[in-house]
Coordinates of C-alpha atoms and ligand atoms in Angstrom, one line a residue:
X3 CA 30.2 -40.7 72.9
X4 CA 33.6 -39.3 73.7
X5 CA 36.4 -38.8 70.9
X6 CA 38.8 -41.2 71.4
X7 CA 42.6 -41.1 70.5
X8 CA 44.5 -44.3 68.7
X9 CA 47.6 -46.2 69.3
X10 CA 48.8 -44.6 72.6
X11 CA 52.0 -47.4 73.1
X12 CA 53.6 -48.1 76.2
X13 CA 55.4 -51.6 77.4
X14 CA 53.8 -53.8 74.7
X15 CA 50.6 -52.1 75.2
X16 CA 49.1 -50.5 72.0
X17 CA 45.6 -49.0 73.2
X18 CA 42.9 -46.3 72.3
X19 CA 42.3 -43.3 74.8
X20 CA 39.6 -41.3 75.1
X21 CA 38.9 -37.7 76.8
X22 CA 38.8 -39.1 80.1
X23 CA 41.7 -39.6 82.5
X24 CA 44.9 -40.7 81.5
X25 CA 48.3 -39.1 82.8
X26 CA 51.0 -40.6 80.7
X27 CA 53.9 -39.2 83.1
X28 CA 52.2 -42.0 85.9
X29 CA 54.1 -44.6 84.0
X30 CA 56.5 -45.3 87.0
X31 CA 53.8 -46.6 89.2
X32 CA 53.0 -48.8 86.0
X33 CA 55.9 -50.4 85.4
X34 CA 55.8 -51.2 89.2
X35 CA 52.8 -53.0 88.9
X36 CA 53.7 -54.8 86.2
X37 CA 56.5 -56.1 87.7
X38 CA 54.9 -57.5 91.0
X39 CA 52.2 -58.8 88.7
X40 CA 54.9 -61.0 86.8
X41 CA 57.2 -61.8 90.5
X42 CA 53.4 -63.4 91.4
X43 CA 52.7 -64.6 88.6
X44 CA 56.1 -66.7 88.6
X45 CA 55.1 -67.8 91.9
X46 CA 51.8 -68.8 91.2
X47 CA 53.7 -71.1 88.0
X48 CA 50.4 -70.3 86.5
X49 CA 49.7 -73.8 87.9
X50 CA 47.2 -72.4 90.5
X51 CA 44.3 -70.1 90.2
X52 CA 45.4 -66.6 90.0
X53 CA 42.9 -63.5 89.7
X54 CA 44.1 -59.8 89.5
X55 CA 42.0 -56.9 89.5
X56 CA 42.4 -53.2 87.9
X57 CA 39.6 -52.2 90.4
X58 CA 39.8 -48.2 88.6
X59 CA 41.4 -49.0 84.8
X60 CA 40.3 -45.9 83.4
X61 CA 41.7 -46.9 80.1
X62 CA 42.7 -50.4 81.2
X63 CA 46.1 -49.6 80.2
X64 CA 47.3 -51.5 83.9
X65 CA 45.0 -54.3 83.0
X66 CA 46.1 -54.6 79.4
X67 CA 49.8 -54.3 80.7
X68 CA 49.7 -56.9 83.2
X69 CA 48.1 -59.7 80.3
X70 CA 50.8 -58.9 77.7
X71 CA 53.8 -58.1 80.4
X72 CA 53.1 -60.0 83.1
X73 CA 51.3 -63.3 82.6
X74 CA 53.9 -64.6 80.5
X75 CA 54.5 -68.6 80.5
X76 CA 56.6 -70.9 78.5
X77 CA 55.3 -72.7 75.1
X78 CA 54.9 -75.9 76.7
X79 CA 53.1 -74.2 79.4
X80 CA 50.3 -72.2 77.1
X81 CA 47.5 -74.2 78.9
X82 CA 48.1 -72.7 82.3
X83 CA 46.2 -69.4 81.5
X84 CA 43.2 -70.9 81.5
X85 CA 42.9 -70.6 85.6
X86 CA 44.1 -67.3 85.5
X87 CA 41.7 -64.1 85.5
X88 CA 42.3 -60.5 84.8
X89 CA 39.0 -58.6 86.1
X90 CA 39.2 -54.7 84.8
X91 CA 36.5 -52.8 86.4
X92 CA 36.2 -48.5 85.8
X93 CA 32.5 -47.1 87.6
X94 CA 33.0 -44.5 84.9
X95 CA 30.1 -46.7 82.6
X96 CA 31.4 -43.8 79.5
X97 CA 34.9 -46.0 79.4
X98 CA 33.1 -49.3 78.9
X99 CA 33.3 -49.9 75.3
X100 CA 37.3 -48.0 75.0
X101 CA 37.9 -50.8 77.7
X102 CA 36.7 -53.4 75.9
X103 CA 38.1 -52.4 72.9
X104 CA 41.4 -52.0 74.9
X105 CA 41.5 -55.5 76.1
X106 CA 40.9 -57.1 72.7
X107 CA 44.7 -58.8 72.2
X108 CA 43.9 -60.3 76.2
X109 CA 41.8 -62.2 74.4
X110 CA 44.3 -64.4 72.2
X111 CA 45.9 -64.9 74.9
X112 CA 43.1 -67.3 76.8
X113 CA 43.1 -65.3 79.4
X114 CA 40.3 -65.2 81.4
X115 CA 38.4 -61.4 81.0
X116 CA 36.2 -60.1 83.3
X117 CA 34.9 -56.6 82.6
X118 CA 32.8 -54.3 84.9
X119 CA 31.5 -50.9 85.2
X120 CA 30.8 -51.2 89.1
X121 CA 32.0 -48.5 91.5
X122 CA 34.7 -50.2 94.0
X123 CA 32.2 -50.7 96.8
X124 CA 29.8 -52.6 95.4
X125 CA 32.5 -54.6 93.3
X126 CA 34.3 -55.7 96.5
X127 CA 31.1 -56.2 98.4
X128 CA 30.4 -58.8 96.0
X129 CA 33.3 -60.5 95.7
X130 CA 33.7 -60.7 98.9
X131 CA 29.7 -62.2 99.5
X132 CA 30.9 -64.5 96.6
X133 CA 33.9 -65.8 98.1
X134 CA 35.7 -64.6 95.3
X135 CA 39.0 -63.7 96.3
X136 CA 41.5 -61.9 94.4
X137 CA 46.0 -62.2 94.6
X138 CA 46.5 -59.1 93.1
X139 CA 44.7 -55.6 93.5
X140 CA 45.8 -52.2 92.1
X141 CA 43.7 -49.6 93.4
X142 CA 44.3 -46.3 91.7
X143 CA 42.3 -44.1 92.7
X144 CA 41.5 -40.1 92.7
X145 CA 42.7 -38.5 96.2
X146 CA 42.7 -40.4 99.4
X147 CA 41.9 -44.9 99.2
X148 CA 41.5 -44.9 102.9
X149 CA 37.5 -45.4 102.6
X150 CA 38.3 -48.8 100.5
X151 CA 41.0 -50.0 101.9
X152 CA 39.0 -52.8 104.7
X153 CA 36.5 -53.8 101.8
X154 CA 39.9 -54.3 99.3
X155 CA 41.1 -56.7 102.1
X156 CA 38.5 -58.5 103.0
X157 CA 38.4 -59.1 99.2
X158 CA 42.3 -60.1 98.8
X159 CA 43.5 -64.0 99.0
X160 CA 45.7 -64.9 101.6
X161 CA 49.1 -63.4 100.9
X162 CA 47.7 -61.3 98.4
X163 CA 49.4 -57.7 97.0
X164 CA 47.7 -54.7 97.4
X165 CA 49.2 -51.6 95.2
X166 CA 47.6 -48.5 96.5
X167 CA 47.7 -45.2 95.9
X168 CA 46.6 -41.7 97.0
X169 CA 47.3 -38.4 95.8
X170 CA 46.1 -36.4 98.4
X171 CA 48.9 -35.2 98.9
X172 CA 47.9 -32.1 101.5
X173 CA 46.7 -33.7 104.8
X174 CA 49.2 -36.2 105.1
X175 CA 52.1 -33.5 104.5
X176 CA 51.2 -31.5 107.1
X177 CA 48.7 -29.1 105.0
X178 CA 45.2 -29.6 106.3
X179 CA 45.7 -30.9 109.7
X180 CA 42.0 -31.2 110.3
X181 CA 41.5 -33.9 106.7
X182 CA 44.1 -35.6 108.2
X183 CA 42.3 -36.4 111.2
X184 CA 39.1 -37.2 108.9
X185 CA 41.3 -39.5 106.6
X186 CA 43.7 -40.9 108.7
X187 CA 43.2 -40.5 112.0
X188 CA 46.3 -38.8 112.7
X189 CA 48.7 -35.9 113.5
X190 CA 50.4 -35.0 110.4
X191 CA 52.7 -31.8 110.5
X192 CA 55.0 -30.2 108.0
X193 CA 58.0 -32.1 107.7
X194 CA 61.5 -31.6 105.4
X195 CA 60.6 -35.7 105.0
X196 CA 57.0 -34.9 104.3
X197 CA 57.2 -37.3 101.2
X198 CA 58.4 -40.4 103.6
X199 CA 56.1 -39.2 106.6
X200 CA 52.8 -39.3 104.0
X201 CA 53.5 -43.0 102.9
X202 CA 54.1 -44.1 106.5
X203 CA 50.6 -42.8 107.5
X204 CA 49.1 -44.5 104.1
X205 CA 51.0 -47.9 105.5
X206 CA 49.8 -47.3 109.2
X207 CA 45.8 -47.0 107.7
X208 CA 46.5 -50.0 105.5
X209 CA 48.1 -52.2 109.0
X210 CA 44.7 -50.7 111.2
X211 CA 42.6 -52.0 108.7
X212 CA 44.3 -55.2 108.0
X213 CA 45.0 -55.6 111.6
X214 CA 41.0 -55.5 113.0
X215 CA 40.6 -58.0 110.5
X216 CA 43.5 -60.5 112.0
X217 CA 45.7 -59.7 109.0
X218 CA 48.9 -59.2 108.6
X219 CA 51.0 -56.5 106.3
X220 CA 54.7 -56.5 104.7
X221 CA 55.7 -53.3 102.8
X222 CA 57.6 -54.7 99.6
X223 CA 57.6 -51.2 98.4
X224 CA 56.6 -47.4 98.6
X225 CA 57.6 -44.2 97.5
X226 CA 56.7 -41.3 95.3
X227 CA 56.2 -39.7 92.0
X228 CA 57.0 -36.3 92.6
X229 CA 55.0 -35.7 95.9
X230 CA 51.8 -35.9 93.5
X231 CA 51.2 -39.3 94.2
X232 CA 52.1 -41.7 97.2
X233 CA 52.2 -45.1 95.9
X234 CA 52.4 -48.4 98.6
X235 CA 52.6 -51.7 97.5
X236 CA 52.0 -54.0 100.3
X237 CA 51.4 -57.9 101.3
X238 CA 48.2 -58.8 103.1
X239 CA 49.0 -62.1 105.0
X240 CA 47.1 -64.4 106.3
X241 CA 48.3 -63.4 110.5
X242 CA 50.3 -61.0 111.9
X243 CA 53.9 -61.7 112.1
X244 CA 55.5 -61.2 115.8
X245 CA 55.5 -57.9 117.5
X246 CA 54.6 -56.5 114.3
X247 CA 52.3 -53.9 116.2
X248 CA 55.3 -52.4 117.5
X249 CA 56.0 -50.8 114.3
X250 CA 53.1 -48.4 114.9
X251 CA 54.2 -45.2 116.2
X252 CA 55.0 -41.5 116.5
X253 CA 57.8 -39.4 115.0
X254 CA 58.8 -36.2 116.5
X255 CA 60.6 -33.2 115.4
X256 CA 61.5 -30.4 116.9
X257 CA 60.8 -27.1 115.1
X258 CA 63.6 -25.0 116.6
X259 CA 66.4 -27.1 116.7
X260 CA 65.3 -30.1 113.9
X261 CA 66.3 -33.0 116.0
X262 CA 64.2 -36.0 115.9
X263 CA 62.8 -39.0 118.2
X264 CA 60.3 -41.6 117.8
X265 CA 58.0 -43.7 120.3
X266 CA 56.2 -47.0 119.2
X267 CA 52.6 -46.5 120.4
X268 CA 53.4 -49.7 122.9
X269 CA 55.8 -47.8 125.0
X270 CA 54.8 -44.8 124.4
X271 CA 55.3 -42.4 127.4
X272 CA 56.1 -38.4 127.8
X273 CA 58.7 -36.9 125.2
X274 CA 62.4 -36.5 126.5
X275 CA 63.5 -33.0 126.4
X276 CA 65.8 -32.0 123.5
X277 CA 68.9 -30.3 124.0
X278 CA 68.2 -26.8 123.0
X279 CA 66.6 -23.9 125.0
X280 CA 63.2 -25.1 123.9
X281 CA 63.0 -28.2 125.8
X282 CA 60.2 -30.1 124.0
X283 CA 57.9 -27.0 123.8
X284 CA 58.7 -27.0 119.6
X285 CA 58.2 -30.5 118.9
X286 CA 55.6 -31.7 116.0
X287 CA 54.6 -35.0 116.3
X288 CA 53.6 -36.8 113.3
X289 CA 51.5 -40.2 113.5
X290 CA 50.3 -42.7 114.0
X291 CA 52.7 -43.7 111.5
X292 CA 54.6 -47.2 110.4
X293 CA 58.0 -46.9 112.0
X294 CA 58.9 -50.4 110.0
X295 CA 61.0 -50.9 106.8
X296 CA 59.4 -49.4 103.4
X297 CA 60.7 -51.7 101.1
X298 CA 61.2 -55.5 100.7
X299 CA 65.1 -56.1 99.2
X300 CA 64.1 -59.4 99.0
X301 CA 61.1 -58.7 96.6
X302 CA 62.6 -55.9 94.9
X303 CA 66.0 -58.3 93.6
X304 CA 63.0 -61.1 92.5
X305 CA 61.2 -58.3 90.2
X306 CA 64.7 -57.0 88.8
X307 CA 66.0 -60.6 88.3
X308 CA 62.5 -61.2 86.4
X309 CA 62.4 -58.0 84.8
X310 CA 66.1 -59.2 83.1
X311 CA 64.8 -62.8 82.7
X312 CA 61.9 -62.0 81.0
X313 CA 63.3 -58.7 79.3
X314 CA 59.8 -57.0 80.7
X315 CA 59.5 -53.6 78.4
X316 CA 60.1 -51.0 81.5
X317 CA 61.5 -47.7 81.2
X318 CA 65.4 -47.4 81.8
X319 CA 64.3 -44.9 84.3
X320 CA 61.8 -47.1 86.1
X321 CA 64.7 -49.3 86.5
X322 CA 67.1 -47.3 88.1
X323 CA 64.4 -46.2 90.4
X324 CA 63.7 -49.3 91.3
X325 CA 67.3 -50.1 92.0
X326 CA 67.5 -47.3 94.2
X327 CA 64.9 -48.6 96.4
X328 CA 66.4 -51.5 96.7
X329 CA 69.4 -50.3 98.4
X330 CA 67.0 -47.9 100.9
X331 CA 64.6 -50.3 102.9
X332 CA 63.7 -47.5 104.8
X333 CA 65.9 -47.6 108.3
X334 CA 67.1 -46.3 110.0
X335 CA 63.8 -44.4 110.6
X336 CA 64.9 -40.9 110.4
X337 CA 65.7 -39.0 106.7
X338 CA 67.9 -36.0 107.3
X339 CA 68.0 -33.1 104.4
X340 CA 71.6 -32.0 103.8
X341 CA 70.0 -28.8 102.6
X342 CA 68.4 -28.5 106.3
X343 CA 71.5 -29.4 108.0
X344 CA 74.1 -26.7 106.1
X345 CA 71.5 -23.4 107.1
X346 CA 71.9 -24.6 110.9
X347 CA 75.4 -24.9 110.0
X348 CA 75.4 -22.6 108.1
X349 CA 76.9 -22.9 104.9
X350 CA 75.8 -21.5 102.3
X351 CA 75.6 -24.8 99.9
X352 CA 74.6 -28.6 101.2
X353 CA 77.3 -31.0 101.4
X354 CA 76.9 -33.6 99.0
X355 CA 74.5 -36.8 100.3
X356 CA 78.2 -38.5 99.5
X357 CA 79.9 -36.4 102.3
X358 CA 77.4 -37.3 104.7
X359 CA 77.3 -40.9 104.5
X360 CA 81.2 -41.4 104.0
X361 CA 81.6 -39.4 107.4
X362 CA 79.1 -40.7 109.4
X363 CA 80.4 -44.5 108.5
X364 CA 83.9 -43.5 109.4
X365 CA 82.3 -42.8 112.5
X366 CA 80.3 -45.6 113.2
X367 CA 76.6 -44.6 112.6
X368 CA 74.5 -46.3 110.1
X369 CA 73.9 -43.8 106.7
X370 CA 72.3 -44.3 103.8
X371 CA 71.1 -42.3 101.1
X372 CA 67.3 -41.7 101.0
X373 CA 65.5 -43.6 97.7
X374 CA 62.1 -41.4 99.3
X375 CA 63.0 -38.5 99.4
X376 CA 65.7 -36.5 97.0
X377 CA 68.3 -34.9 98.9
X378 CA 67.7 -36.8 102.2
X379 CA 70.5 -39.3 103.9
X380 CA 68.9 -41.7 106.5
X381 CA 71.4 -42.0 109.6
X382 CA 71.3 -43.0 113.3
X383 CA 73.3 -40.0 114.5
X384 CA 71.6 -37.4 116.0
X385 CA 71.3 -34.0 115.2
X386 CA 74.1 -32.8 117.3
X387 CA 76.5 -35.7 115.9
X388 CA 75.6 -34.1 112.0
X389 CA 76.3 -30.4 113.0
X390 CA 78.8 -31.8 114.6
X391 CA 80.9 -33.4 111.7
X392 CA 79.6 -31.5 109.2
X393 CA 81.0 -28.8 111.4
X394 CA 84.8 -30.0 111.9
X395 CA 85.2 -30.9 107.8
X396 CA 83.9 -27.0 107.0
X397 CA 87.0 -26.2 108.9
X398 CA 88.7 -29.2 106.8
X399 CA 87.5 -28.7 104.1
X400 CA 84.5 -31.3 102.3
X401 CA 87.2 -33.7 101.1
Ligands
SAM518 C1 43.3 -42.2 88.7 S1 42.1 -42.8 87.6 C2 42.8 -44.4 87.1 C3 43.9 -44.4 86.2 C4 44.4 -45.7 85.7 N1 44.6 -46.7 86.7 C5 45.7 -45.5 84.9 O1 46.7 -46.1 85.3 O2 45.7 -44.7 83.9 C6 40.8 -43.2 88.6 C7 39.6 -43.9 87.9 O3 38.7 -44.3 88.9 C8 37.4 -44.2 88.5 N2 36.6 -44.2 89.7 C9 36.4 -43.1 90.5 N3 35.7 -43.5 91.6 C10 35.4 -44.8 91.4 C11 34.7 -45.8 92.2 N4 34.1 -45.4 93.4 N5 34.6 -47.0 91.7 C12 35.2 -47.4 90.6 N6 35.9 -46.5 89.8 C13 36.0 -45.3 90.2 C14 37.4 -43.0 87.6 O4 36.4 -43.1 86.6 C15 38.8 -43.0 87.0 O5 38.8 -43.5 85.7

């Protein structure tokens, strides 16, 4: 029997931990999931059958959030719940009984429990034999999803969310090029974007799978805690949308001078030379990746409307994050680091992300700052174009 810990709060969650893993500091990717559990849950107007799973709990804190947070319906209403299921499922059988102890207040609540000790595989392979399909899946797991990600499909309803994440965080970024290939089938070289670069490649494995089995995805959101973790939350619908394929592709980089290009795989042909002495002999090529947008705005103003509606307990912090990413959907497709740019200058400190995107505006390009990755500006103008301007106002002066 492990020792076990009491009252741990967070949201409206009061729970017991034990010994086993629990990292309070991932409560960002909680309150996420929270919030697209509620946005789905309004949809559903718990009028409909609606069954999440917490397919690696751990504690169940997800699970435990999601009932108290999340499945939240009017007085007049308090019938619906009974269609609604929250499965919690941890192979870890240890973690059984904190679970269940965990999920106790669930209970009041008529909502429909359903608690396993199963490891993923077999989980999904039943519920998928049983034709029980779920709208709601937060896969959490330890390193790399990739080997679950077609069984958590096949198991997801039409239009289902899938929140995924991985925390290998060395062959997508470039670090073991050979587990790359193993994992995800692709090139992955060091990037300054290395952050955004990683959750494109988790995106790309979650469209291959999704797309051998006549599915279709929509990223409503991605990004990072820290470069521990990469976290996608994405929509599996029931076909693919038009010319979506086209968002599969490769990003290239040249080492020497930084500038950038990209090919979608369905026009993909030789590199164009880059304009400094080294031709295209320096270029890194990263992919397959998902070229596409990273975030739904769309989603992401439904789950901050509801969050304010249904005052949904989520750190102030989660909340500006989350307003951040909605003002970055991700294009244009290349993030620039202003540190980068001033040593090609070079100056000896980066001009604020500010600087950058008043300028390039005033010129024209699109420019945005980055919500992936700190530091990082997303523009349209090339390399040439940013040395270029950041050039003329060092003369000028930054103002
Ligand atoms: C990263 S932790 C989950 C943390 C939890 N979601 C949270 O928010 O605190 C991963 C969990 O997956 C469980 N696990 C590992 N492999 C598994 C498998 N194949 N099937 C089911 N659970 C598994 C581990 O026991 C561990 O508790």
């Amino acid at each position: 029997m492990k020792e076990t810990f009491s009252n741990y709060r967070e949201g409206y969650a009061a729970l017991d931990l034990d010994a086993g893993f629990f990292r309070p500091d991932s409560i960002l990717a909680r309150d996420f999931s929270v919030l697209v559990a509620a946005t789905q849950f309004k949809v559903h107007k718990g009028s409909q059958k609606c069954r999440w799973l917490d397919l690696m709990a751990g504690c169940g804190i997800r699970a435990l959030r999601w009932g108290l947070e999340a499945a939240v319906t009017p007085i007049e209403l308090k019938s619906s719940l009974k269609g609604f299921e929250i499965w919690v499922n941890d192979a870890d059988f240890v973690r059984s009984s904190l679970i269940e102890r965990n999920m106790k207040s669930l209970l009041e609540k008529e909502i429909t429990l359903v608690l396993k000790s199963d490891l993923a595989e077999v989980l999904l392979a039943k519920a998928f034999i049983d034709k029980c399909f779920f709208d709601f899946v937060d896969l959490d797991c330890f390193g790399s999803p990739n080997h679950l990600i077609q069984p958590v499909i096949k198991a997801l309803a039409f239009d289902g969310i899938l929140m995924l994440s991985s925390t290998d965080a060395r062959s997508p970024t470039g670090h073991d090029r050979l587990a790359a290939i193993r994992s995800l089938s692709a090139s992955a070289r060091t990037h300054p974007a290395a952050w955004e670069i990683a959750i494109r490649m988790q995106i790309a494995s979650v469209a291959r799978q999704a797309w051998l089995l006549g599915r279709g995805i929509e990223p409503l959101a991605s990004f990072s805690d820290g470069g521990r973790a990469f976290r996608i939350c994405v929509r599996l619908k029931k076909g693919l949308s038009e010319q979506e394929e086209t968002q599969m592709g490769f990003v290239a980089r040249c080492e020497k001078c930084g500038a950038q290009s990209a090919q979608p795989l369905v026009k993909l042909r030789d590199w164009e030379n880059c304009n400094c002495q080294n031709g295209k002999k320096s270029l890194a090529i990263n992919g397959p990746l998902w070229l596409g947008p990273l975030q739904s705005e769309n989603f992401l103003v439904k789950t901050t409307k509801l969050q304010k509606e249904l005052s949904i307990p989520i750190l102030e912090s989660s909340k500006k994050f989350i307003d951040r990413l909605k003002l970055d959907n991700g294009l244009p497709l290349f993030s620039w680091s202003s540190n980068e740019l001033a040593r090609r200058v070079p100056l000896d400190s980066p001009p604020p992300l500010e600087f950058w995107i008043k300028s390039l505006k005033a010129e024209g390009y699109n420019a945005s700052r980055s919500a992936v990755v700190p530091g990082h500006f997303r523009t349209d103008a090339a390399v040439g174009e940013l040395l270029r301007i950041c050039k003329g106002k060092f003369i000028k002066g930054f103002n």
